[in-house]
Amino acid sequence: MESALRPSRTRYGVIVFAVMLGIIHYIDRVCISKARPFIQSDLGFDDTQMGYVFSAFTLAYALFEIPGGWLGDKWGPRRVLLRIVMFWSLFTAATGYAWNLASMIVCRFLFGAGEAGGFPNIAKMFSVWLPQREHGVAQGITWMAARWGGAFTPLLVVWILGFMSWRNTFVLFAGLGVVWAVSFYVWFRDNPKDHKGVNAAECELLEEAQKNLSGGHASIPWKKLFTTRSVLLLWVYYFCISYVWYF
């Protein structure tokens, strides 16, 4: 009887998916730094042109984080993460098919726009699937895993480039995102009560978190938001720190 009343632990599955996505995030964004000499040799880019390529990602990433989070609030992480992870995986693969500077910049900008919604939607997922007391630990584990992904990516890319072209390397990494997106969509539910692995006791544990279910913000003053000094400074800050951090 006591075991029947014990909350199931299905909620920890969201942490597993978040950790995997955090690692994929950093693999996909950092790999270009180690592929850089091969890209320059193949496409004839100089250092300034590669700077434009790197900047395209960081600019899009800074600009689209807020809209990406808003989509998660409006439609729920299940639908949004499926779409944005598939979207950025498409442009990760497309990076391997770039033929000139313009096509490379477009691919990296759209890739960054997709990746921008990842972590805001992970936060949304945690807010619904985890009790408040577990949010900090879940975020810490996810961020640690993401940084770990960024740390081992250079070694991984160098190893892969030993037997595969830089173009095929991007296609390979894109496949990781596709596998994650499909697996996540099959397993995850925006409302824990809709998941067959969550028992009544765990639902009760998450009762307070149910207030954070998708419904979105009634009205967003986008014009005011995009012209607010603090938001503009935040975008500039994130653009600058991301460039130095990733590349």
XYZ file of C-alpha atoms in Angstrom:
247
model
C 0.000 0.000 0.000
C 2.824 2.369 0.896
C 4.568 1.798 -2.448
C 1.292 2.423 -4.267
C 1.112 5.891 -2.723
C 4.700 6.744 -3.541
C 5.063 9.280 -6.406
C 6.424 7.867 -9.631
C 9.630 9.408 -10.955
C 8.612 9.924 -14.542
C 9.249 13.659 -14.155
C 12.995 13.046 -14.131
C 12.750 11.975 -17.742
C 12.455 15.645 -18.684
C 15.874 16.243 -17.118
C 17.351 13.427 -19.210
C 15.913 14.936 -22.391
C 17.063 18.422 -21.349
C 20.608 17.183 -20.711
C 20.760 15.494 -24.110
C 19.415 18.595 -25.827
C 21.892 20.817 -23.983
C 24.760 18.678 -25.269
C 23.378 18.705 -28.825
C 22.977 22.479 -28.572
C 26.679 22.963 -27.973
C 27.878 20.281 -30.375
C 25.957 21.921 -33.218
C 27.084 25.462 -32.462
C 30.727 24.865 -31.492
C 31.662 22.360 -34.203
C 32.126 25.103 -36.796
C 35.055 26.575 -34.876
C 37.121 23.406 -35.370
C 35.877 22.903 -38.926
C 36.920 26.462 -39.715
C 40.271 25.752 -41.456
C 38.639 23.115 -43.672
C 35.798 25.484 -44.565
C 38.238 28.279 -45.365
C 40.349 26.010 -47.517
C 37.347 24.632 -49.395
C 35.356 27.852 -49.870
C 38.203 30.359 -49.872
C 36.980 32.428 -46.918
C 39.411 34.740 -45.165
C 39.300 35.457 -41.424
C 37.041 38.481 -41.856
C 34.507 36.478 -43.834
C 34.532 33.734 -41.204
C 33.847 36.466 -38.667
C 30.680 37.315 -40.597
C 29.675 33.648 -40.512
C 30.170 33.422 -36.747
C 28.371 36.720 -36.209
C 25.327 35.519 -38.155
C 24.721 32.813 -35.561
C 25.264 34.980 -32.494
C 23.069 37.769 -33.877
C 20.154 35.418 -34.582
C 20.592 33.655 -31.252
C 20.403 36.931 -29.354
C 17.402 38.211 -31.322
C 15.211 35.114 -31.202
C 15.503 33.927 -27.599
C 12.542 35.993 -26.418
C 10.255 35.040 -29.348
C 11.306 31.400 -28.917
C 10.295 31.447 -25.268
C 7.016 33.142 -26.135
C 6.174 30.355 -28.576
C 6.716 27.801 -25.811
C 4.341 29.684 -23.531
C 1.750 29.925 -26.286
C 1.843 26.446 -27.836
C 3.706 24.331 -25.291
C 7.244 22.874 -25.413
C 6.180 19.623 -27.084
C 5.177 21.174 -30.388
C 7.687 24.009 -30.241
C 10.769 21.926 -29.417
C 9.900 19.388 -32.109
C 9.749 22.155 -34.692
C 12.711 24.268 -33.650
C 15.076 21.316 -33.140
C 14.114 19.928 -36.549
C 14.501 23.440 -37.962
C 17.983 24.032 -36.607
C 19.021 20.474 -37.514
C 17.960 21.206 -41.091
C 20.259 24.213 -41.188
C 23.050 22.355 -39.417
C 22.958 19.909 -42.319
C 22.536 22.757 -44.810
C 25.772 24.282 -43.498
C 27.519 21.287 -45.026
C 26.032 22.165 -48.408
C 26.941 25.871 -48.400
C 28.717 26.916 -51.586
C 29.604 30.562 -50.956
C 29.676 33.227 -48.260
C 26.051 34.304 -48.654
C 24.678 30.768 -48.394
C 26.849 30.063 -45.344
C 25.691 33.240 -43.576
C 22.028 32.431 -44.277
C 22.452 28.875 -42.972
C 24.151 29.980 -39.764
C 21.663 32.795 -39.148
C 18.665 30.472 -39.503
C 20.447 27.835 -37.435
C 20.916 30.404 -34.662
C 17.282 31.487 -34.881
C 16.215 27.902 -34.274
C 18.646 27.210 -31.442
C 17.591 30.377 -29.630
C 14.327 28.824 -28.457
C 15.911 25.722 -26.963
C 16.815 26.759 -23.439
C 13.739 28.988 -22.880
C 11.548 25.994 -23.709
C 13.571 23.744 -21.426
C 12.865 26.237 -18.628
C 9.160 26.141 -19.511
C 9.233 22.360 -19.436
C 10.835 22.344 -15.988
C 8.289 24.842 -14.653
C 5.441 22.425 -15.420
C 7.077 19.051 -14.850
C 9.095 19.665 -11.690
C 8.239 20.937 -8.212
C 9.713 24.352 -7.449
C 12.330 22.869 -5.114
C 13.809 20.797 -7.964
C 14.109 23.590 -10.538
C 17.564 24.759 -9.470
C 19.107 21.295 -9.521
C 17.562 20.518 -12.913
C 18.811 23.782 -14.424
C 22.265 23.239 -12.936
C 22.558 19.719 -14.329
C 21.387 20.870 -17.758
C 23.776 23.809 -17.942
C 26.674 21.683 -16.716
C 25.925 19.092 -19.410
C 25.682 21.795 -22.070
C 29.086 23.204 -21.129
C 30.497 19.724 -21.060
C 29.166 19.292 -24.581
C 30.943 22.482 -25.607
C 34.160 21.287 -23.970
C 34.387 17.907 -25.676
C 33.060 19.041 -29.069
C 36.446 20.331 -30.344
C 38.056 16.952 -29.623
C 35.105 15.118 -31.158
C 35.174 17.236 -34.317
C 38.935 16.851 -34.762
C 38.552 13.082 -34.441
C 35.630 12.903 -36.908
C 37.407 15.146 -39.404
C 40.155 12.544 -39.484
C 37.939 10.239 -41.544
C 35.048 12.405 -42.743
C 34.759 15.666 -44.674
C 33.651 18.811 -42.867
C 30.472 18.785 -44.948
C 29.471 15.285 -43.867
C 30.344 16.147 -40.277
C 27.599 18.773 -40.191
C 25.132 16.294 -41.685
C 26.096 13.744 -39.027
C 25.546 16.224 -36.203
C 22.205 17.253 -37.698
C 21.080 13.664 -37.332
C 21.508 13.872 -33.554
C 18.926 16.638 -33.389
C 16.454 14.759 -35.575
C 16.683 11.645 -33.386
C 16.235 13.750 -30.249
C 13.244 15.663 -31.646
C 11.330 12.542 -32.681
C 12.091 10.715 -29.410
C 11.081 13.729 -27.339
C 7.817 14.220 -29.212
C 6.851 10.580 -28.711
C 7.642 10.576 -24.971
C 6.803 14.075 -23.738
C 3.425 15.593 -22.903
C 2.898 19.265 -22.091
C 0.670 18.254 -19.188
C 2.213 15.579 -16.918
C -1.299 14.270 -16.229
C -1.479 13.153 -19.862
C 1.621 10.953 -19.513
C 0.806 7.325 -18.794
C 3.905 6.955 -16.620
C 2.849 9.622 -14.109
C 0.802 8.201 -11.234
C -1.721 10.031 -9.059
C 0.815 10.706 -6.311
C 3.234 12.349 -8.733
C 0.389 14.415 -10.211
C -0.388 15.640 -6.716
C 3.273 16.517 -6.225
C 3.125 18.626 -9.396
C -0.201 20.280 -8.610
C 1.360 23.689 -7.958
C 3.342 23.475 -11.207
C 0.129 22.961 -13.188
C -0.459 26.701 -12.910
C 2.419 27.128 -15.386
C 0.737 25.147 -18.158
C 0.680 26.746 -21.588
C -1.752 29.518 -22.119
C 0.761 32.115 -23.028
C 0.773 35.809 -22.411
C -2.466 37.544 -23.278
C -0.780 40.352 -25.168
C 2.865 41.137 -25.822
C 3.810 44.760 -26.598
C 6.418 43.676 -29.132
C 7.232 47.169 -30.384
C 7.799 48.451 -26.871
C 9.762 45.341 -25.967
C 12.098 45.640 -28.942
C 12.768 49.316 -28.249
C 13.341 49.019 -24.503
C 16.871 50.061 -23.604
C 17.455 47.183 -21.185
C 16.392 44.595 -23.777
C 18.571 46.165 -26.471
C 21.558 46.174 -24.118
C 20.864 42.555 -23.216
C 20.911 41.610 -26.903
C 24.204 43.437 -27.449
C 25.707 41.820 -24.357
C 24.624 38.335 -25.388
C 25.831 38.818 -28.948
C 29.296 39.844 -27.759
C 29.724 37.200 -25.072
C 28.437 34.426 -27.338
C 30.940 35.263 -30.066
C 33.897 35.050 -27.678
C 32.505 32.046 -25.849
C 31.721 29.762 -28.770
C 34.291 30.740 -31.383
